[in-house]
XYZ file of C-alpha atoms in Angstrom:
334
model
C 57.241 -161.960 80.532
C 54.992 -163.866 82.964
C 57.325 -162.984 85.849
C 57.007 -159.273 85.040
C 53.203 -159.397 85.055
C 53.178 -161.249 88.378
C 55.444 -158.629 89.959
C 53.138 -155.778 88.807
C 50.045 -157.524 90.226
C 51.712 -157.943 93.605
C 52.738 -154.263 93.685
C 49.144 -153.191 92.913
C 47.773 -155.273 95.755
C 50.279 -154.082 98.338
C 50.451 -150.340 97.352
C 46.922 -148.911 96.693
C 46.597 -146.208 94.032
C 44.413 -142.989 94.716
C 43.606 -140.661 97.646
C 43.368 -141.856 101.192
C 39.772 -141.567 102.524
C 39.595 -140.235 106.123
C 36.324 -140.413 108.175
C 34.515 -137.075 108.668
C 34.496 -137.274 112.474
C 38.295 -137.209 112.392
C 38.406 -133.887 110.378
C 38.502 -130.619 112.354
C 36.410 -127.978 110.494
C 38.125 -124.681 109.623
C 36.875 -121.389 111.138
C 35.678 -120.162 107.713
C 33.575 -123.277 107.167
C 32.114 -122.926 110.663
C 31.139 -119.270 110.031
C 29.465 -120.176 106.771
C 27.408 -122.877 108.425
C 25.892 -120.468 110.966
C 22.412 -118.897 110.494
C 22.019 -115.341 109.139
C 21.736 -112.931 112.128
C 18.318 -111.502 111.080
C 15.346 -112.798 109.143
C 12.460 -110.690 107.770
C 9.134 -111.402 106.150
C 5.763 -109.698 105.612
C 2.281 -110.532 106.803
C -0.673 -109.421 104.678
C -4.248 -110.673 105.235
C -4.718 -110.861 101.459
C -3.020 -109.456 98.388
C -6.252 -108.758 96.470
C -9.635 -107.085 96.939
C -8.321 -103.602 97.778
C -9.807 -100.518 96.169
C -8.902 -96.856 95.807
C -8.639 -95.275 99.259
C -8.788 -98.564 101.198
C -6.420 -98.957 104.125
C -4.108 -101.887 103.463
C -2.700 -103.503 106.657
C 0.878 -104.651 106.063
C 3.140 -105.952 108.850
C 6.904 -106.375 108.595
C 8.295 -108.980 111.012
C 12.022 -108.974 111.827
C 13.610 -111.797 113.830
C 17.037 -110.902 115.260
C 19.515 -113.268 116.864
C 20.831 -112.447 120.353
C 23.379 -109.617 120.330
C 22.204 -108.154 117.032
C 21.348 -104.435 117.057
C 18.557 -103.285 114.733
C 18.157 -99.718 113.422
C 14.899 -98.872 111.610
C 15.729 -95.264 110.799
C 15.557 -95.843 107.026
C 11.996 -97.163 107.078
C 9.323 -94.835 105.600
C 7.550 -92.875 108.336
C 3.957 -91.742 108.816
C 2.923 -89.086 106.327
C 5.549 -90.103 103.757
C 5.144 -92.060 100.528
C 6.770 -95.300 99.511
C 6.379 -95.958 95.825
C 2.729 -95.412 94.896
C 1.530 -95.904 98.489
C 0.948 -93.313 101.219
C 1.895 -94.229 104.772
C -1.212 -93.373 106.796
C -0.143 -94.984 110.062
C 2.917 -96.666 111.566
C 3.367 -98.581 114.816
C 6.416 -100.555 115.989
C 6.377 -103.199 118.727
C 9.039 -105.638 119.958
C 9.220 -108.738 122.128
C 11.966 -111.084 123.369
C 11.750 -114.875 123.324
C 13.269 -117.253 125.840
C 16.282 -118.044 123.674
C 17.157 -114.325 123.557
C 15.864 -113.872 120.043
C 14.121 -110.512 119.555
C 11.030 -110.065 117.384
C 10.190 -106.660 115.864
C 6.782 -105.967 114.325
C 6.336 -102.902 112.099
C 2.607 -102.333 111.454
C 1.858 -100.219 108.376
C -1.447 -98.786 107.166
C -1.156 -98.031 103.445
C -3.434 -96.180 101.051
C -3.383 -95.970 97.280
C -4.870 -93.228 95.092
C -4.262 -93.725 91.402
C -5.386 -95.468 88.236
C -6.894 -98.931 88.587
C -6.921 -101.858 88.108
C -3.297 -102.200 89.086
C -0.935 -104.899 90.242
C 1.988 -103.231 91.947
C 4.699 -104.060 94.417
C 5.441 -102.609 97.790
C 9.120 -101.826 97.240
C 11.814 -103.429 99.447
C 12.589 -101.770 102.773
C 16.103 -101.195 104.087
C 16.924 -102.614 107.540
C 20.177 -101.670 109.252
C 21.744 -104.207 111.609
C 25.027 -104.561 113.476
C 26.617 -107.614 115.123
C 29.738 -106.103 116.671
C 31.409 -102.892 117.673
C 34.680 -101.406 116.519
C 37.062 -99.153 118.367
C 38.258 -98.812 121.943
C 35.758 -98.827 124.809
C 33.820 -96.768 125.693
C 33.985 -95.127 122.255
C 33.124 -98.271 120.354
C 30.684 -97.725 117.535
C 28.468 -100.154 115.702
C 29.259 -101.064 112.128
C 25.888 -101.299 110.418
C 25.062 -103.370 107.384
C 22.004 -103.202 105.146
C 19.417 -105.885 104.505
C 16.606 -105.302 102.008
C 13.281 -107.078 102.351
C 11.526 -108.916 99.559
C 8.917 -106.915 97.608
C 5.228 -107.564 98.283
C 2.754 -107.803 95.393
C -0.605 -106.059 95.989
C -3.568 -106.057 93.590
C -5.777 -102.951 93.454
C -9.242 -103.377 91.918
C -11.390 -100.831 90.132
C -14.833 -101.544 91.602
C -15.988 -102.553 95.055
C -17.210 -105.979 96.136
C -20.796 -107.126 95.896
C -21.321 -107.115 99.639
C -21.496 -103.923 101.696
C -18.182 -102.733 103.087
C -17.609 -100.554 106.118
C -16.821 -96.914 105.312
C -13.250 -95.842 105.819
C -12.867 -93.548 108.790
C -11.736 -90.083 107.739
C -8.124 -89.305 108.430
C -6.490 -85.971 108.996
C -5.025 -84.258 105.968
C -1.349 -84.969 105.570
C 0.784 -81.904 106.280
C 1.939 -80.259 103.079
C 5.440 -78.827 103.343
C 4.753 -76.635 100.344
C 2.044 -74.646 102.165
C 4.435 -71.979 103.547
C 6.282 -71.135 100.289
C 3.031 -71.255 98.331
C 1.349 -68.905 100.848
C 4.283 -66.480 100.763
C 4.291 -66.487 96.966
C 0.549 -65.762 96.826
C 0.889 -62.971 99.408
C 3.762 -61.288 97.560
C 1.920 -61.674 94.271
C -1.209 -60.078 95.727
C 0.771 -57.140 97.151
C 2.546 -56.643 93.820
C -0.756 -56.791 91.919
C -2.490 -54.297 94.226
C 0.497 -51.928 94.076
C 0.678 -52.138 90.283
C -3.050 -51.563 89.835
C -3.014 -48.660 92.305
C -0.022 -47.002 90.612
C -1.515 -47.458 87.156
C -4.866 -46.037 88.311
C -3.168 -42.998 89.858
C -1.170 -42.294 86.663
C -4.296 -42.718 84.525
C -6.235 -40.296 86.718
C -3.447 -37.706 86.648
C -3.187 -38.006 82.877
C -6.913 -37.605 82.550
C -6.858 -34.498 84.710
C -3.988 -33.047 82.701
C -5.813 -33.683 79.401
C -9.170 -32.363 80.605
C -9.890 -28.670 79.880
C -9.042 -26.460 82.811
C -11.785 -24.126 83.873
C -10.264 -20.872 85.136
C -11.266 -19.845 88.601
C -13.333 -16.703 88.635
C -11.398 -13.810 90.144
C -12.900 -11.127 92.243
C -12.893 -7.549 91.080
C -10.083 -6.655 93.475
C -7.946 -9.538 92.198
C -8.545 -8.568 88.577
C -7.609 -4.957 89.258
C -4.524 -6.014 91.211
C -3.382 -8.266 88.364
C -3.874 -5.457 85.890
C -1.667 -3.150 87.981
C 1.072 -5.724 88.346
C 0.900 -6.694 84.684
C 1.069 -3.117 83.319
C 3.646 -1.776 85.757
C 6.543 -2.334 83.361
C 4.500 -0.854 80.533
C 4.105 2.473 82.303
C 7.400 2.318 84.161
C 9.892 0.598 81.853
C 13.492 0.258 83.042
C 14.719 2.994 80.657
C 11.881 5.371 81.553
C 10.916 5.788 77.870
C 7.130 5.436 78.253
C 5.127 8.599 77.385
C 1.791 7.288 78.672
C 0.195 8.675 81.838
C 0.276 6.174 84.693
C -2.121 8.352 86.688
C -4.807 8.045 84.038
C -4.486 4.269 83.858
C -4.475 3.924 87.648
C -7.617 6.105 87.885
C -9.272 3.959 85.189
C -8.434 0.662 86.970
C -9.901 1.798 90.283
C -13.079 3.132 88.629
C -13.520 -0.250 86.845
C -13.050 -1.975 90.198
C -15.775 0.138 91.837
C -18.157 -0.599 88.980
C -17.456 -4.354 88.953
C -17.467 -4.848 92.722
C -20.184 -2.421 93.868
C -22.109 -1.575 90.671
C -21.169 2.138 90.743
C -21.070 4.073 87.467
C -17.832 5.812 88.375
C -16.374 6.305 84.912
C -17.342 9.996 84.605
C -17.744 11.076 88.213
C -15.286 13.221 90.084
C -13.953 12.134 93.487
C -16.283 14.636 95.159
C -19.277 13.163 93.313
C -18.197 9.631 94.189
C -17.857 10.348 97.912
C -21.576 9.989 98.789
C -21.833 6.827 96.687
C -19.011 5.047 98.565
C -20.972 4.790 101.777
C -20.385 1.263 103.084
C -17.485 0.538 100.720
C -14.387 -0.798 102.571
C -11.482 1.652 102.704
C -13.625 4.305 100.988
C -11.510 7.230 102.262
C -8.270 5.697 100.955
C -9.882 5.029 97.572
C -11.090 8.660 97.339
C -7.647 9.943 98.353
C -6.006 7.809 95.652
C -8.476 9.013 92.990
C -7.835 12.654 93.981
C -4.068 12.176 93.605
C -4.668 10.546 90.218
C -6.771 13.582 89.150
C -3.994 15.975 90.221
C -1.454 14.044 88.088
C -3.894 13.759 85.203
C -4.702 17.496 84.951
C -1.248 18.789 85.860
C -0.123 21.352 83.227
C 3.460 20.145 83.298
C 4.763 16.645 82.682
C 4.231 14.398 85.726
C 7.167 13.396 87.874
C 7.980 9.689 87.166
C 8.974 9.174 90.757
C 5.602 10.419 92.048
C 3.738 8.334 89.468
C 5.639 5.195 90.495
C 4.977 5.942 94.175
C 1.276 6.460 93.437
C 1.190 3.187 91.413
C 2.663 1.210 94.286
C 0.186 2.878 96.635
C -2.622 1.584 94.404
C -1.159 -1.952 94.522
C -0.989 -1.805 98.314
C -4.595 -0.564 98.521
C -5.873 -3.346 96.261
C -3.990 -5.950 98.312
C -5.838 -4.686 101.404
C -9.170 -4.830 99.563
C -8.386 -8.372 98.370
C -7.864 -9.600 101.940
C -11.234 -8.207 103.079
C -13.835 -11.036 102.924
C -16.735 -10.469 100.563
C -19.998 -9.522 102.278
């Protein structure tokens, strides 16, 4: 038993148990470990004079600083531009500068001027900004393109107060009004609405006026004596000369009566009982006096004819009276 224990002790001394420890300077680091130990290609941080003491409408100076290693390409296209909003803040001004250090490192400075208009007091954050960067190209020259990656900045906490400080502050210089992209569609909508309103009101007014005129009592236009006599002849033509020639009334008598009423109404002559010969001296100055006397004489011949009058002659005489009255109607009143 003692011999066995002695043998085991000797084996433990000669053959060590466990892993073999190798010095670090003898180990060659793997490529993956080397890549992990390198610095990140870009580094960003913000500069803000103070994160408190700002009030509604104050311009807040905020500067984003980006440090890029040599060979790194930076693209700032996704940063908010002047006139845009980022969260609750309006971008009033933007300026970008860059410089290169001796080691080849490039420094970018993005100077923002922010303004806030909203309820206060408020503690809010300036949301992270997206920075695009590329460290290598892919493809075959000269068509190689950059493969961009995104890096988001840390948010910045800003405190907005409700009232101003005790000491006097300098007034904020007025800035130009930010362009409103809604101005054109709003203007077009207002213009079209105005045109539609004016057209509707005009059309409704016109219809209301026409309806009012149609409902108002129509005052007949006074006709002259010649027009009244002419209408009487035209209206009673079928009565004295019906299509079947069955009328037994004397057209000559009615024609004589119409012309005598015309002379009385137009010239004030009492011609109801006078013969054509007696009327002749009274028609001095009357237009177409000779034709009127000739027509009255023909009417007297038909009226006092012992035999029945010829319908054809009566109709011819009636039309002659219509033609004479049309001439008298066209003569302007003196």
